[in-house]
């Protein structure tokens, strides 16, 4: 029972008790057992009726927001077309928004669909994400949550390790990436200007890995943590892949909100809570699993 319901019952109890005393005088004691039994029964029944309503009211009061992404272990776990089953990014975002009074729903879609939903205001959040000028046109970005590296991956059996210093050193190669992913300003510009021998856009990292293993591409770009997680889940690939020592980019991953979302206007509160989670160890605890 809620506090208001409890007060109401107490008031009714006192009023009924006083009325009974005035009407029956000393004889009221004869009716006490019956009176208390009936009152307890009424209270119990009323509590059962009110409890679901109270729970529903509490849930209704907490605003719901939608987090979208494609599967990207270890950050986002699950399958396309279903809610996320976990992942360090999902867990962090859920805890952050819970502290701000929001209930977070999740759904996994192909990456380009996620960006479209954010652009059209049919979803609220996508994370982790790299901020770009184009994305800033329709997204509000938080402060940096964590940093990782995009790297060039290749098959070890091909012979000499891939080495590069200038972006132009990579132009002769066939490259695999995922459409809509950002790999930093220089790489994004080179892809946009068709500088590479060929660029293949896979639906996900596993498709790009298959292309690499079948010699349909020479290199693939992947976040270091993502690729390491894939290799951990496929032990037979442990000695098959390596990456160039020089990173493509040092990626600063942020939380992005649709500018049509109510969360966009709370960006100062969101940044403050991220700082709190960093200082109280919550962020480190969540991300220590990858």
Short mmCIF file of C-alpha atoms in Angstrom, two decimals:
data_model
loop_
_atom_site.label_atom_id
_atom_site.label_comp_id
_atom_site.label_asym_id
_atom_site.label_seq_id
_atom_site.Cartn_x
_atom_site.Cartn_y
_atom_site.Cartn_z
CA UNK A 1 0.00 0.00 0.00
CA UNK A 2 1.09 3.56 -0.66
CA UNK A 3 1.54 6.15 2.09
CA UNK A 4 -1.65 7.97 1.06
CA UNK A 5 -3.68 4.75 1.16
CA UNK A 6 -2.31 3.93 4.62
CA UNK A 7 -3.28 7.37 5.93
CA UNK A 8 -6.77 6.99 4.48
CA UNK A 9 -7.27 3.64 6.18
CA UNK A 10 -6.03 5.01 9.48
CA UNK A 11 -8.50 7.88 9.24
CA UNK A 12 -11.39 5.55 8.46
CA UNK A 13 -10.37 3.25 11.28
CA UNK A 14 -10.38 6.07 13.89
CA UNK A 15 -13.69 7.49 12.66
CA UNK A 16 -15.41 4.11 12.63
CA UNK A 17 -14.00 3.22 16.06
CA UNK A 18 -15.26 6.46 17.63
CA UNK A 19 -18.69 6.08 16.05
CA UNK A 20 -19.00 2.50 17.32
CA UNK A 21 -18.03 3.58 20.84
CA UNK A 22 -20.65 6.34 20.93
CA UNK A 23 -23.42 4.11 19.62
CA UNK A 24 -22.75 1.01 21.68
CA UNK A 25 -21.04 2.31 24.78
CA UNK A 26 -19.64 -0.49 26.92
CA UNK A 27 -21.13 -3.12 24.66
CA UNK A 28 -18.74 -2.19 21.92
CA UNK A 29 -16.20 -4.65 23.32
CA UNK A 30 -18.51 -7.50 22.35
CA UNK A 31 -18.14 -6.45 18.75
CA UNK A 32 -14.38 -5.79 18.82
CA UNK A 33 -13.35 -9.22 17.57
CA UNK A 34 -15.80 -9.08 14.71
CA UNK A 35 -14.88 -5.46 13.91
CA UNK A 36 -11.13 -6.07 13.78
CA UNK A 37 -11.54 -9.23 11.72
CA UNK A 38 -13.67 -7.46 9.12
CA UNK A 39 -11.33 -4.46 9.06
CA UNK A 40 -8.26 -6.65 8.48
CA UNK A 41 -10.06 -8.47 5.68
CA UNK A 42 -11.06 -5.18 4.01
CA UNK A 43 -7.52 -3.80 4.34
CA UNK A 44 -6.05 -6.97 2.86
CA UNK A 45 -8.42 -7.03 -0.11
CA UNK A 46 -7.95 -3.32 -0.76
CA UNK A 47 -4.16 -3.74 -0.64
CA UNK A 48 -4.30 -6.50 -3.24
CA UNK A 49 -6.38 -4.28 -5.51
CA UNK A 50 -4.13 -1.24 -5.08
CA UNK A 51 -0.74 -2.98 -5.36
CA UNK A 52 -0.82 -3.60 -9.14
CA UNK A 53 -2.14 -0.09 -9.66
CA UNK A 54 0.65 1.38 -7.54
CA UNK A 55 3.32 -0.61 -9.39
CA UNK A 56 1.87 0.42 -12.75
CA UNK A 57 1.76 4.06 -11.65
CA UNK A 58 5.40 3.95 -10.56
CA UNK A 59 6.46 2.44 -13.91
CA UNK A 60 4.41 4.96 -15.81
CA UNK A 61 6.10 7.83 -13.99
CA UNK A 62 9.58 6.76 -15.22
CA UNK A 63 10.06 7.98 -18.83
CA UNK A 64 11.15 5.29 -21.31
CA UNK A 65 13.85 5.89 -23.91
CA UNK A 66 15.09 3.71 -26.78
CA UNK A 67 18.74 2.69 -27.24
CA UNK A 68 19.61 1.34 -30.69
CA UNK A 69 22.77 -0.21 -32.12
CA UNK A 70 24.02 -3.13 -34.15
CA UNK A 71 25.67 -6.09 -32.36
CA UNK A 72 29.23 -5.06 -31.53
CA UNK A 73 30.81 -7.35 -28.90
CA UNK A 74 32.03 -6.68 -26.28
CA UNK A 75 30.19 -3.34 -26.29
CA UNK A 76 26.77 -4.57 -27.47
CA UNK A 77 25.65 -8.22 -27.34
CA UNK A 78 22.65 -9.79 -29.05
CA UNK A 79 21.11 -10.40 -32.45
CA UNK A 80 19.64 -8.12 -35.12
CA UNK A 81 15.90 -7.61 -34.66
CA UNK A 82 15.97 -8.35 -30.91
CA UNK A 83 16.70 -6.40 -27.71
CA UNK A 84 20.35 -6.33 -26.63
CA UNK A 85 21.28 -9.12 -24.21
CA UNK A 86 24.09 -7.16 -22.57
CA UNK A 87 27.48 -5.66 -23.29
CA UNK A 88 29.58 -3.11 -21.45
CA UNK A 89 28.19 -0.14 -23.41
CA UNK A 90 24.58 -1.26 -22.86
CA UNK A 91 25.20 -1.82 -19.15
CA UNK A 92 26.84 1.57 -18.76
CA UNK A 93 24.09 3.45 -20.61
CA UNK A 94 21.36 1.68 -18.62
CA UNK A 95 23.00 2.55 -15.29
CA UNK A 96 23.62 6.16 -16.36
CA UNK A 97 20.01 6.72 -17.44
CA UNK A 98 18.62 4.95 -14.37
CA UNK A 99 20.46 7.46 -12.21
CA UNK A 100 18.82 10.23 -14.23
CA UNK A 101 15.34 8.75 -13.81
CA UNK A 102 14.89 7.05 -17.20
CA UNK A 103 14.04 3.47 -18.10
CA UNK A 104 16.02 2.26 -21.13
CA UNK A 105 14.68 -0.11 -23.77
CA UNK A 106 17.04 -1.58 -26.37
CA UNK A 107 16.76 -2.93 -29.91
CA UNK A 108 19.40 -4.05 -32.39
CA UNK A 109 19.26 -3.11 -36.07
CA UNK A 110 21.70 -2.86 -38.99
CA UNK A 111 23.99 0.10 -38.37
CA UNK A 112 22.66 2.38 -41.09
CA UNK A 113 19.11 1.81 -39.80
CA UNK A 114 20.23 2.90 -36.31
CA UNK A 115 21.61 6.17 -37.65
CA UNK A 116 18.43 6.74 -39.66
CA UNK A 117 16.27 6.23 -36.56
CA UNK A 118 18.34 8.74 -34.59
CA UNK A 119 18.10 11.20 -37.48
CA UNK A 120 14.31 10.76 -37.73
CA UNK A 121 13.79 10.97 -33.93
CA UNK A 122 12.33 7.45 -33.68
CA UNK A 123 15.13 6.40 -31.30
CA UNK A 124 16.85 8.31 -28.49
CA UNK A 125 20.34 6.93 -27.92
CA UNK A 126 23.21 5.29 -29.76
CA UNK A 127 26.44 4.39 -27.95
CA UNK A 128 29.40 4.08 -28.35
CA UNK A 129 29.88 6.55 -31.16
CA UNK A 130 32.59 8.79 -32.59
CA UNK A 131 31.59 12.41 -33.05
CA UNK A 132 31.84 13.78 -36.59
CA UNK A 133 30.68 17.11 -38.08
CA UNK A 134 27.98 15.32 -40.10
CA UNK A 135 26.61 13.45 -37.08
CA UNK A 136 26.69 16.59 -34.94
CA UNK A 137 24.08 18.04 -37.27
CA UNK A 138 21.40 15.73 -35.89
CA UNK A 139 22.90 14.36 -32.66
CA UNK A 140 23.87 15.80 -29.29
CA UNK A 141 27.07 14.26 -27.94
CA UNK A 142 28.18 13.68 -24.38
CA UNK A 143 31.71 14.08 -23.13
CA UNK A 144 34.11 11.23 -23.99
CA UNK A 145 33.28 8.05 -22.06
CA UNK A 146 36.21 5.85 -23.14
CA UNK A 147 39.00 5.69 -25.72
CA UNK A 148 39.96 2.84 -28.04
CA UNK A 149 41.92 2.36 -31.28
CA UNK A 150 40.87 1.48 -34.81
CA UNK A 151 43.50 -0.70 -36.46
CA UNK A 152 44.31 -2.28 -39.82
CA UNK A 153 44.03 -6.10 -39.60
CA UNK A 154 45.52 -8.65 -41.99
CA UNK A 155 46.15 -12.40 -42.30
CA UNK A 156 49.53 -13.46 -40.93
CA UNK A 157 49.95 -16.20 -43.56
CA UNK A 158 50.17 -13.57 -46.29
CA UNK A 159 53.82 -12.99 -45.50
CA UNK A 160 55.30 -9.62 -44.59
CA UNK A 161 53.47 -7.63 -41.90
CA UNK A 162 51.58 -4.59 -43.12
CA UNK A 163 53.43 -1.38 -42.30
CA UNK A 164 52.32 2.14 -43.07
CA UNK A 165 53.11 5.69 -42.04
CA UNK A 166 51.03 7.80 -44.43
CA UNK A 167 47.43 7.09 -45.39
CA UNK A 168 48.59 6.89 -49.00
CA UNK A 169 50.64 3.80 -48.07
CA UNK A 170 47.33 1.92 -47.75
CA UNK A 171 45.83 3.07 -51.06
CA UNK A 172 47.03 0.00 -53.07
CA UNK A 173 45.06 -2.39 -50.83
CA UNK A 174 41.53 -3.79 -50.99
CA UNK A 175 39.84 -2.74 -47.78
CA UNK A 176 36.88 -4.04 -45.75
CA UNK A 177 34.84 -1.90 -43.38
CA UNK A 178 31.16 -1.41 -42.42
CA UNK A 179 29.06 1.25 -44.08
CA UNK A 180 28.26 4.13 -41.72
CA UNK A 181 31.23 3.46 -39.42
CA UNK A 182 33.66 6.30 -38.80
CA UNK A 183 37.40 5.58 -38.54
CA UNK A 184 38.65 9.12 -38.04
CA UNK A 185 38.80 12.14 -40.32
CA UNK A 186 41.71 11.01 -42.54
CA UNK A 187 40.42 7.49 -43.17
CA UNK A 188 36.83 8.64 -43.69
CA UNK A 189 38.00 11.22 -46.23
CA UNK A 190 40.16 8.70 -48.10
CA UNK A 191 37.25 6.24 -48.33
CA UNK A 192 34.86 8.97 -49.47
CA UNK A 193 37.29 10.03 -52.21
CA UNK A 194 37.77 6.42 -53.41
CA UNK A 195 41.51 6.47 -52.77
CA UNK A 196 41.80 2.75 -52.07
CA UNK A 197 42.06 0.02 -54.69
CA UNK A 198 38.66 -1.26 -53.54
CA UNK A 199 36.41 -0.85 -50.49
CA UNK A 200 34.03 -3.61 -49.44
CA UNK A 201 31.22 -2.83 -47.00
CA UNK A 202 30.33 -5.87 -44.91
CA UNK A 203 27.16 -6.22 -42.86
CA UNK A 204 29.27 -6.98 -39.80
CA UNK A 205 32.80 -7.90 -38.74
CA UNK A 206 32.28 -11.65 -39.29
CA UNK A 207 31.43 -11.04 -42.94
CA UNK A 208 34.55 -8.89 -43.32
CA UNK A 209 36.66 -11.57 -41.65
CA UNK A 210 35.30 -14.15 -44.12
CA UNK A 211 36.25 -11.86 -47.01
CA UNK A 212 39.75 -11.47 -45.55
CA UNK A 213 40.22 -15.22 -45.10
CA UNK A 214 38.96 -15.92 -48.64
CA UNK A 215 41.44 -13.42 -50.12
CA UNK A 216 38.63 -11.19 -51.40
CA UNK A 217 40.11 -8.23 -49.50
CA UNK A 218 43.62 -7.52 -48.24
CA UNK A 219 42.86 -5.58 -45.06
CA UNK A 220 40.01 -4.88 -42.71
CA UNK A 221 39.51 -2.06 -40.23
CA UNK A 222 38.22 -2.84 -36.76
CA UNK A 223 38.24 -1.46 -33.27
CA UNK A 224 40.99 -3.29 -31.38
CA UNK A 225 38.78 -4.40 -28.49
CA UNK A 226 36.06 -5.65 -30.84
CA UNK A 227 38.48 -7.75 -32.90
CA UNK A 228 40.21 -9.13 -29.81
CA UNK A 229 36.82 -10.17 -28.44
CA UNK A 230 35.94 -11.94 -31.71
CA UNK A 231 39.25 -13.82 -31.60
CA UNK A 232 38.63 -14.82 -27.96
CA UNK A 233 35.26 -16.28 -28.97
CA UNK A 234 36.84 -18.15 -31.92
CA UNK A 235 40.05 -19.74 -30.52
CA UNK A 236 40.87 -21.34 -33.90
CA UNK A 237 41.54 -17.82 -35.20
CA UNK A 238 44.00 -16.95 -32.46
CA UNK A 239 47.11 -17.16 -34.66
CA UNK A 240 45.52 -16.13 -37.96
CA UNK A 241 45.30 -12.35 -37.61
CA UNK A 242 47.58 -9.48 -36.75
CA UNK A 243 47.36 -5.70 -36.95
CA UNK A 244 49.63 -2.90 -38.07
CA UNK A 245 51.45 -1.24 -35.19
CA UNK A 246 50.35 2.23 -36.25
CA UNK A 247 46.67 2.81 -35.37
CA UNK A 248 44.24 4.31 -37.89
CA UNK A 249 42.75 6.51 -35.21
CA UNK A 250 42.54 7.02 -31.47
CA UNK A 251 38.77 6.90 -31.11
CA UNK A 252 37.02 8.93 -28.45
CA UNK A 253 33.72 7.18 -27.90
CA UNK A 254 30.75 9.20 -26.67
CA UNK A 255 27.03 8.76 -26.07
CA UNK A 256 24.92 10.32 -28.80
CA UNK A 257 21.31 11.47 -28.44
CA UNK A 258 18.82 12.36 -31.13
CA UNK A 259 18.24 16.11 -31.13
CA UNK A 260 14.53 15.28 -31.06
CA UNK A 261 14.90 13.31 -27.81
CA UNK A 262 14.07 14.72 -24.37
CA UNK A 263 17.53 13.51 -23.33
CA UNK A 264 19.18 16.05 -25.62
CA UNK A 265 18.10 18.89 -23.35
CA UNK A 266 19.60 17.05 -20.35
CA UNK A 267 23.15 16.90 -21.72
CA UNK A 268 24.61 18.95 -18.82
CA UNK A 269 23.06 16.56 -16.29
CA UNK A 270 24.27 13.59 -18.35
CA UNK A 271 27.86 14.87 -18.44
CA UNK A 272 27.77 15.55 -14.71
CA UNK A 273 26.58 12.00 -14.02
CA UNK A 274 29.29 10.54 -16.28
CA UNK A 275 31.85 12.43 -14.17
CA UNK A 276 30.28 11.02 -11.00
CA UNK A 277 30.38 7.48 -12.40
CA UNK A 278 34.02 7.97 -13.30
CA UNK A 279 34.92 9.30 -9.84
CA UNK A 280 32.93 6.73 -7.83
CA UNK A 281 34.43 3.81 -9.78
CA UNK A 282 31.19 2.73 -11.50
CA UNK A 283 32.53 3.33 -15.00
CA UNK A 284 35.75 1.42 -14.29
CA UNK A 285 33.81 -1.51 -12.75
CA UNK A 286 31.48 -1.84 -15.75
CA UNK A 287 34.26 -1.58 -18.36
CA UNK A 288 36.66 -3.86 -16.48
CA UNK A 289 34.89 -6.85 -18.05
CA UNK A 290 36.37 -6.26 -21.49
#
